[in-house]
Structure formats: C-alpha cells, structure tokens
Coordinates of C-alpha atoms in Angstrom, one line a residue:
X1 CA 85.5 81.0 141.1
X2 CA 82.9 78.6 142.6
X3 CA 81.2 79.5 145.8
X4 CA 81.3 77.1 148.8
X5 CA 78.1 75.1 149.3
X6 CA 77.4 76.9 152.6
X7 CA 77.4 80.3 150.7
X8 CA 75.0 78.9 148.0
X9 CA 72.4 77.8 150.5
X10 CA 72.3 81.1 152.3
X11 CA 69.5 83.5 151.4
X12 CA 70.5 87.0 150.2
X13 CA 70.9 89.1 153.4
X14 CA 69.7 92.3 151.7
X15 CA 66.4 90.7 150.8
X16 CA 65.9 89.1 154.2
X17 CA 66.7 92.5 155.9
X18 CA 64.2 94.3 153.7
X19 CA 61.4 91.8 154.3
X20 CA 62.0 91.7 158.1
X21 CA 62.2 95.5 158.4
X22 CA 59.1 95.9 156.3
X23 CA 57.1 93.4 158.4
X24 CA 58.4 94.7 161.8
X25 CA 57.8 98.4 160.8
X26 CA 54.2 97.5 159.8
X27 CA 53.5 95.8 163.2
X28 CA 55.2 98.4 165.5
X29 CA 54.3 102.0 166.2
X30 CA 58.0 103.1 166.2
X31 CA 59.1 104.0 162.7
X32 CA 62.9 103.5 162.9
X33 CA 64.7 100.6 164.5
X34 CA 67.9 98.7 164.0
X35 CA 68.2 95.1 163.3
X36 CA 71.0 93.3 165.1
X37 CA 73.3 91.1 163.0
X38 CA 72.5 88.0 165.0
X39 CA 68.8 88.6 164.6
X40 CA 69.2 88.9 160.8
X41 CA 71.1 85.7 160.8
X42 CA 68.4 84.0 162.9
X43 CA 65.7 85.2 160.5
X44 CA 67.7 84.0 157.5
X45 CA 68.4 80.6 158.9
X46 CA 64.8 80.0 160.0
X47 CA 63.5 81.0 156.5
X48 CA 66.1 78.7 154.9
X49 CA 64.9 75.8 157.1
X50 CA 61.3 76.6 156.4
X51 CA 62.0 76.5 152.6
X52 CA 63.7 73.1 153.0
X53 CA 60.6 71.9 155.0
X54 CA 58.3 73.1 152.2
X55 CA 60.4 71.3 149.6
X56 CA 60.4 68.1 151.5
X57 CA 56.7 68.2 152.2
X58 CA 56.0 68.8 148.5
X59 CA 58.2 65.8 147.7
X60 CA 56.3 63.6 150.1
X61 CA 52.9 64.8 148.7
X62 CA 54.1 63.8 145.3
X63 CA 55.1 60.4 146.6
X64 CA 51.7 59.8 148.2
X65 CA 49.8 60.5 144.9
X66 CA 48.1 63.8 145.7
X67 CA 47.9 64.6 142.0
X68 CA 51.1 66.6 141.7
X69 CA 53.1 66.3 138.5
X70 CA 56.8 65.6 138.8
X71 CA 57.6 68.6 136.6
X72 CA 55.8 71.0 139.0
X73 CA 58.3 73.1 140.9
X74 CA 56.2 76.1 142.0
X75 CA 54.0 76.2 145.1
X76 CA 50.5 77.6 144.2
X77 CA 47.5 78.3 146.4
X78 CA 45.3 76.5 144.0
X79 CA 47.2 73.2 144.5
X80 CA 46.5 73.0 148.3

C-alpha cells in the first residue's frame, strides 16, 4: 500500500529523537530528560525545511555555473 505524500516527506521520528537527545544531553549538565511530542515535531519540521532549503540552494548554485555537475547529489565540504 502506498504512503501518502505527507508521510513520505516526514523524517523518521526515531532518528530525529536520537539526534536531538544526543545533542541536548551533551550540552546540558542533567543526564536524563524527556522530549515533549510537540518539541520533537518542531525539530523534525525544522530539519525538513532546512533540507529543502539546502536542496534549493544547491539547485540555484548549479544554475549560476559554480562548477557543479548535474549528476552530483551529495553535499561535500570540498565543494563549498
């Protein structure tokens, strides 16, 4: 059964939760904390928008002739 387009565009919640908890636990002195469902949704949505922004920016850079090949689909530090 095919997924709806909204489900396909969402980032996996388990991965988002793991990344957020890892980064927050490294920056705080408290070891254990809970992540509210709405906060997880906000992090997931902001990451999704950021990924779309990066994709659009890469497409614009290709259009302006910054030396990117059309077949390149991976962002690398050496390219920027």
